[in-house]
PDB file of N, CA and C in Angstrom:
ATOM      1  N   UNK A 300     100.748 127.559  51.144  1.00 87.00           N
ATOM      2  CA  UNK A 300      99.404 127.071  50.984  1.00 87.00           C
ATOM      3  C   UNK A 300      99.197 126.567  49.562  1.00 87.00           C
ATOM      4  N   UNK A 301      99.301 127.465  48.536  1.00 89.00           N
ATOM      5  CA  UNK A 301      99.476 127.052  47.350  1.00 89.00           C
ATOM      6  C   UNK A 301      99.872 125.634  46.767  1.00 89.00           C
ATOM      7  N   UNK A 302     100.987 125.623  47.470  1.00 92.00           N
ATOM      8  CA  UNK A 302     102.152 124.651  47.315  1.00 92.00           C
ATOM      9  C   UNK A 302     101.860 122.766  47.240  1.00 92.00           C
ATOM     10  N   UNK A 303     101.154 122.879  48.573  1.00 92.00           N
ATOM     11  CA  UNK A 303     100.033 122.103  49.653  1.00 92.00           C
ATOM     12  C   UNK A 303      98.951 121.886  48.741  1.00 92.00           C
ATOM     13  N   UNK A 304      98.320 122.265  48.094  1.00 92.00           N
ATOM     14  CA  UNK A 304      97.254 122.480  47.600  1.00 92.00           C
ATOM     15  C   UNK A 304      97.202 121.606  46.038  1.00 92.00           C
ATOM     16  N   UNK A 305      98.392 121.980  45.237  1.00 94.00           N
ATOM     17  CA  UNK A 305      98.722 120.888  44.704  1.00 94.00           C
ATOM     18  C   UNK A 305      99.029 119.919  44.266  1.00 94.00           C
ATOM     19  N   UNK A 306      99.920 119.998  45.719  1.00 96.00           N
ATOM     20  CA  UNK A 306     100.540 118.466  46.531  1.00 96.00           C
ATOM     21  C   UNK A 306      99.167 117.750  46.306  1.00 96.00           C
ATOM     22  N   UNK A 307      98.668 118.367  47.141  1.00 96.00           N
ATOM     23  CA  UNK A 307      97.384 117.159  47.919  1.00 96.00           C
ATOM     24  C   UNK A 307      96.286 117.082  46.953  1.00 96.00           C
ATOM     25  N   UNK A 308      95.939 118.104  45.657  1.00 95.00           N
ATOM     26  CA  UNK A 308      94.456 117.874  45.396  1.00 95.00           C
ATOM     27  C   UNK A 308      93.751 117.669  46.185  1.00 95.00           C
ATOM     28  N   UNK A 309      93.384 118.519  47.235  1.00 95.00           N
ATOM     29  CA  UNK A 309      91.465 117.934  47.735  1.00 95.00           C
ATOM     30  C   UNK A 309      90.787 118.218  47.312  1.00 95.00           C
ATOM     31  N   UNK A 310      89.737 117.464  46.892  1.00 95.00           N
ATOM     32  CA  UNK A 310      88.523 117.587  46.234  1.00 95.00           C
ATOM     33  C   UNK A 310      87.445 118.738  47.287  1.00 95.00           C
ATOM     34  N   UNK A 311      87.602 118.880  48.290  1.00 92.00           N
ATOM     35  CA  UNK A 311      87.004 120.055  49.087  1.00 92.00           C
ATOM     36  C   UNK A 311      87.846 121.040  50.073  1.00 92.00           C
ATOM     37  N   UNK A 312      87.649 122.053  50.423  1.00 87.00           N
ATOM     38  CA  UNK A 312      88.817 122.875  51.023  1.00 87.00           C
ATOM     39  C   UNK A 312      87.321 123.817  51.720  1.00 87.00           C
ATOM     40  N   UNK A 313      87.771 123.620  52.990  1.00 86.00           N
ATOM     41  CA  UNK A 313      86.784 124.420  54.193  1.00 86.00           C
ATOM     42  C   UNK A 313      87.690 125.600  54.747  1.00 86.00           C
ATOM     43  N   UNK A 314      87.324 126.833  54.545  1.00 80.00           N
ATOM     44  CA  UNK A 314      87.457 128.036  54.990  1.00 80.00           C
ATOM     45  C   UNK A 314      86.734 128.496  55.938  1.00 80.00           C
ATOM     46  N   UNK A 315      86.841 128.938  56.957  1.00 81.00           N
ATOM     47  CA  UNK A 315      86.353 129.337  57.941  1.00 81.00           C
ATOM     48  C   UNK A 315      86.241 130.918  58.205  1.00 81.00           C
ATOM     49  N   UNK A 316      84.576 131.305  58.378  1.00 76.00           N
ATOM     50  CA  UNK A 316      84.410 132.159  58.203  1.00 76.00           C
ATOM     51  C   UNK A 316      83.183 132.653  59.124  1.00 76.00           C
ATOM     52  N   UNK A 317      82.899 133.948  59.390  1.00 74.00           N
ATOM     53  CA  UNK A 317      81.603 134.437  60.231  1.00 74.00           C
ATOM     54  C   UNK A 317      80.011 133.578  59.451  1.00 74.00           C
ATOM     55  N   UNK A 318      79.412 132.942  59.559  1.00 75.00           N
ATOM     56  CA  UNK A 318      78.284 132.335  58.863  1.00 75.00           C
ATOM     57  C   UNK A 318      77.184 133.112  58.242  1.00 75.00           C
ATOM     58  N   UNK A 319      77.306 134.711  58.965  1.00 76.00           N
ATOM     59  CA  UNK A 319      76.465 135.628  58.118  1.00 76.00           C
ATOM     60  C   UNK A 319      76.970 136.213  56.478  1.00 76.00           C
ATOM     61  N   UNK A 320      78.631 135.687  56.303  1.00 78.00           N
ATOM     62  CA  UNK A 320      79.221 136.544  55.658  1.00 78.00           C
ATOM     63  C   UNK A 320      79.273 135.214  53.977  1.00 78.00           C
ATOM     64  N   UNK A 321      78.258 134.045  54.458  1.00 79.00           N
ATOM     65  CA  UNK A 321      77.839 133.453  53.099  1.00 79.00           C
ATOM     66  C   UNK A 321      77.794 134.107  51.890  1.00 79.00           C
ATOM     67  N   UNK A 322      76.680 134.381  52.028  1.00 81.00           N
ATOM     68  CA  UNK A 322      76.480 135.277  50.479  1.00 81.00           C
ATOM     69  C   UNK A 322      77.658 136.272  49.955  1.00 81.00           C
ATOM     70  N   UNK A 323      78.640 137.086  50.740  1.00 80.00           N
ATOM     71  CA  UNK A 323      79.701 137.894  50.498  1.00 80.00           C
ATOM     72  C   UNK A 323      80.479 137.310  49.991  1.00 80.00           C
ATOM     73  N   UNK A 324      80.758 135.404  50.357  1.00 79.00           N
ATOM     74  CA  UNK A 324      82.031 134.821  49.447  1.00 79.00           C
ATOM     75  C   UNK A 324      81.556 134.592  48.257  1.00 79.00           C
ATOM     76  N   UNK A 325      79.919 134.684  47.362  1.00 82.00           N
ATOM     77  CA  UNK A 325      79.859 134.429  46.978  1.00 82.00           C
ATOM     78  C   UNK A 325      80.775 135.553  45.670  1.00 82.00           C
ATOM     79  N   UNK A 326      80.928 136.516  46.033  1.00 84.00           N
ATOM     80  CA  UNK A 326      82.099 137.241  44.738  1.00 84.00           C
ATOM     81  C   UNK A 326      83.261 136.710  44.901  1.00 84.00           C
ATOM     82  N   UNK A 327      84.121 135.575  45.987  1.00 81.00           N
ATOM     83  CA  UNK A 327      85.109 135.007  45.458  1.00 81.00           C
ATOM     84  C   UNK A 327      85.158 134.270  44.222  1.00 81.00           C
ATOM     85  N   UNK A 328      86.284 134.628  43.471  1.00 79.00           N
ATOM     86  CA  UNK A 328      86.793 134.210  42.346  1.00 79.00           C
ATOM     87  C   UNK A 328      86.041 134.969  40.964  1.00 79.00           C
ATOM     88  N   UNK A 329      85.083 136.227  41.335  1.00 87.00           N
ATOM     89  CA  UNK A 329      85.030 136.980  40.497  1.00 87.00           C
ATOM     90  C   UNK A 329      86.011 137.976  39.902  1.00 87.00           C
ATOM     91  N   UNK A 330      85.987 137.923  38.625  1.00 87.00           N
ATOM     92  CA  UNK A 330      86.937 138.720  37.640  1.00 87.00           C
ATOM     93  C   UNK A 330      87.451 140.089  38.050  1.00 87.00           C
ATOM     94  N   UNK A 331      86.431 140.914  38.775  1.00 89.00           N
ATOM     95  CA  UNK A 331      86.550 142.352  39.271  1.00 89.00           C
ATOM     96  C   UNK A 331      87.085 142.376  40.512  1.00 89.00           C
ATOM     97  N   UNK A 332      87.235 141.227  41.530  1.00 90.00           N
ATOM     98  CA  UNK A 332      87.397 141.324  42.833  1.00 90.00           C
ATOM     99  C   UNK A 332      88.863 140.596  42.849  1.00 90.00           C
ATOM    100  N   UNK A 333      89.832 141.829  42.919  1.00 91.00           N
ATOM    101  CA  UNK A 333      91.317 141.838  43.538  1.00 91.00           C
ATOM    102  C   UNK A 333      91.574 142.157  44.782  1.00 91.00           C
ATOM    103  N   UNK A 334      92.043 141.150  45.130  1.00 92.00           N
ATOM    104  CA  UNK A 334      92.791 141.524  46.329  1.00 92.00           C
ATOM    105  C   UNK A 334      93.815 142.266  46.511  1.00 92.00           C
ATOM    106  N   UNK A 335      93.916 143.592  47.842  1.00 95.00           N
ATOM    107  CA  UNK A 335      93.410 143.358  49.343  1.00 95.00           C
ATOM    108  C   UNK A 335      91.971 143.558  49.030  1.00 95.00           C
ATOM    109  N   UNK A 336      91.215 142.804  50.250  1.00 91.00           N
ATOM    110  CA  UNK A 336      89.907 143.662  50.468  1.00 91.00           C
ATOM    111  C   UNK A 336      89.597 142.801  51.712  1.00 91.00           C
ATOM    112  N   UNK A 337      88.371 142.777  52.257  1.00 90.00           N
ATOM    113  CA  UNK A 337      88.312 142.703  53.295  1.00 90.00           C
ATOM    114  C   UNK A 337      86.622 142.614  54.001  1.00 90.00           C
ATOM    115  N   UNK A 338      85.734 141.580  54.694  1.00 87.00           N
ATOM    116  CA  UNK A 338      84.835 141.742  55.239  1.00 87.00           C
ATOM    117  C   UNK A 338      84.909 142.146  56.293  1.00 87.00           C
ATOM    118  N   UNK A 339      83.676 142.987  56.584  1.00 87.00           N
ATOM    119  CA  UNK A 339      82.787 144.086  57.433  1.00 87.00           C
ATOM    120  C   UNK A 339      81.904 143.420  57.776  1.00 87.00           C
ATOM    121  N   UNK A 340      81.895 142.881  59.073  1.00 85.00           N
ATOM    122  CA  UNK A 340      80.716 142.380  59.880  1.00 85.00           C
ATOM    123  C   UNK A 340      80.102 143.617  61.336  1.00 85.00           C
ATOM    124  N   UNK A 341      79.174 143.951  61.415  1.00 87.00           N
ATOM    125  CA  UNK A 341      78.691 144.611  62.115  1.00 87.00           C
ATOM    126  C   UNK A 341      77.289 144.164  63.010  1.00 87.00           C
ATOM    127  N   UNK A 342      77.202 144.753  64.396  1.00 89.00           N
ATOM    128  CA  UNK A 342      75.826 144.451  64.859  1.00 89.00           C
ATOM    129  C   UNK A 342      74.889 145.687  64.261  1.00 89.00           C
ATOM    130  N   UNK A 343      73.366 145.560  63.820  1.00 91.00           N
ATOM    131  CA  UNK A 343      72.967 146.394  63.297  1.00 91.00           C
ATOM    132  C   UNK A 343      72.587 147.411  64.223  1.00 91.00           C
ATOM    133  N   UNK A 344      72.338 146.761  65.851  1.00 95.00           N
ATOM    134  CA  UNK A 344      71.493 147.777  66.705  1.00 95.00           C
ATOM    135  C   UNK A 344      72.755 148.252  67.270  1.00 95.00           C
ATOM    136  N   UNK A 345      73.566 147.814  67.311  1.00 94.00           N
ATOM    137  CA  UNK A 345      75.054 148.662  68.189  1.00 94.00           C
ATOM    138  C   UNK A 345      76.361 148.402  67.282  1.00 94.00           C
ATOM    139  N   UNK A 346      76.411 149.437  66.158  1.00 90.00           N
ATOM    140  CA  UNK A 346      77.033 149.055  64.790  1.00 90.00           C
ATOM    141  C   UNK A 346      78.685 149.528  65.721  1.00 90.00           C
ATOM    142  N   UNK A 347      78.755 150.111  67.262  1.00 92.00           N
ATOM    143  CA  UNK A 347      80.194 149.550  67.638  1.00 92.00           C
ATOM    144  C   UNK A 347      80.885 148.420  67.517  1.00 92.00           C
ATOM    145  N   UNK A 348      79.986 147.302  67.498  1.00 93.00           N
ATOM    146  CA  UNK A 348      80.076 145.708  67.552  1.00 93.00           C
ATOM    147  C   UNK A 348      80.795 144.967  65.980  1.00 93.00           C
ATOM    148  N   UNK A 349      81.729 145.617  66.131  1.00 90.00           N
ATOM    149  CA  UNK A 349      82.478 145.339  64.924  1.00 90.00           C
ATOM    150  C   UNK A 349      83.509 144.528  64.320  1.00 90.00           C
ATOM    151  N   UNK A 350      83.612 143.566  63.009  1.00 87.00           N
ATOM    152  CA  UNK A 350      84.474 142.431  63.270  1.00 87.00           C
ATOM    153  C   UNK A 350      84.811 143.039  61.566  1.00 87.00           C
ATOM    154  N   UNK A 351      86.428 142.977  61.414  1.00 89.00           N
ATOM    155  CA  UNK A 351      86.875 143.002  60.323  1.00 89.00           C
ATOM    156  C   UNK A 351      87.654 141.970  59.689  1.00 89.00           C
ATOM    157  N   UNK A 352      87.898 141.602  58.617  1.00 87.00           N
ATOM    158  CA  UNK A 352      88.530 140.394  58.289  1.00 87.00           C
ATOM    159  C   UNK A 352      88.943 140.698  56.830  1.00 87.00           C
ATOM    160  N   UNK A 353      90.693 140.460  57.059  1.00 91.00           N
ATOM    161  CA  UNK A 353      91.173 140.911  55.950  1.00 91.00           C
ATOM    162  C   UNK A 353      91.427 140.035  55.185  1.00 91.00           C
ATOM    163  N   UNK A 354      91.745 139.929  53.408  1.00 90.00           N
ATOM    164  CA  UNK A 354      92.528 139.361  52.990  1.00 90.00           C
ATOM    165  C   UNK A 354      93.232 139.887  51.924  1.00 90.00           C
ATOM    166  N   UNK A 355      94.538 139.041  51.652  1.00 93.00           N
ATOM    167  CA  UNK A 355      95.357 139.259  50.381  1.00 93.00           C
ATOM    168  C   UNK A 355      95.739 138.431  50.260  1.00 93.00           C
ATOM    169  N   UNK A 356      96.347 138.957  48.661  1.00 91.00           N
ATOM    170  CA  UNK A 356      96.924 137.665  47.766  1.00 91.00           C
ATOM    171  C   UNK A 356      97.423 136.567  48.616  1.00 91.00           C
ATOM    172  N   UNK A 357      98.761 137.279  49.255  1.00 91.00           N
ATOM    173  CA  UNK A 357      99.147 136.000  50.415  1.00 91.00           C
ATOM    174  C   UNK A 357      98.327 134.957  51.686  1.00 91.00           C
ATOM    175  N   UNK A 358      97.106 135.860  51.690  1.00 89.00           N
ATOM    176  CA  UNK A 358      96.573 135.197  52.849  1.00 89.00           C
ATOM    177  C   UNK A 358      96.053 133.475  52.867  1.00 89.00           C
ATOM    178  N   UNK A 359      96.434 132.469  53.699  1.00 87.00           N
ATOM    179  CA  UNK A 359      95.918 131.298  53.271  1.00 87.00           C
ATOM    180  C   UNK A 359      94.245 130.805  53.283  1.00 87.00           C
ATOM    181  N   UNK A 360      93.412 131.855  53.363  1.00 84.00           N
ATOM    182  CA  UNK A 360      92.693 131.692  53.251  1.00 84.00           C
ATOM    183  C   UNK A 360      92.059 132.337  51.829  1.00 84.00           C
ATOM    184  N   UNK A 361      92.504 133.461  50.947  1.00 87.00           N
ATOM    185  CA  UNK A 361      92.539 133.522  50.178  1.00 87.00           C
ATOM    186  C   UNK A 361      93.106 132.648  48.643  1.00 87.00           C
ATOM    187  N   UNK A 362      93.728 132.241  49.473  1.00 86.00           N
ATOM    188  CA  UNK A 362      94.965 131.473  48.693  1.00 86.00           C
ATOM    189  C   UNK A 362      93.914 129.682  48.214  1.00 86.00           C
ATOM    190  N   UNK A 363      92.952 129.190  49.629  1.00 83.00           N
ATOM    191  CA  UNK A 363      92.517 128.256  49.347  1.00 83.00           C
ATOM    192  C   UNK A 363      90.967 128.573  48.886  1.00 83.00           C
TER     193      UNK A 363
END
């Protein structure tokens, strides 16, 4: 991904993600936030309803 990335320069790079979990990317590329870590999406009235989403260093979505 990396690799790709400087091949190509794009001027925009779309990550795909749950649409509630906006505001949460907004700590990507903060100083304190190393990877692994990982979003927690939940339903609030039936908090069984559960979606996890990991990333690390390697992941290409981290990566872009």
């Amino acid at each position: 991904m990396l690799t790709a990335l400087d091949r190509l320069q794009p001027e925009v790079v779309l990550v795909e993600a749950p649409a509630d979990t906006e505001r949460a990317l907004d700590w990507i590329g903060h100083d304190g936030l190393i990877p692994p870590i990982a979003l927690l999406g939940y339903v609030v009235a039936e908090p069984s309803q559960v979606a996890v989403a990991p990333f690390a260093t390697f992941s290409p979505e981290w990566q872009a």
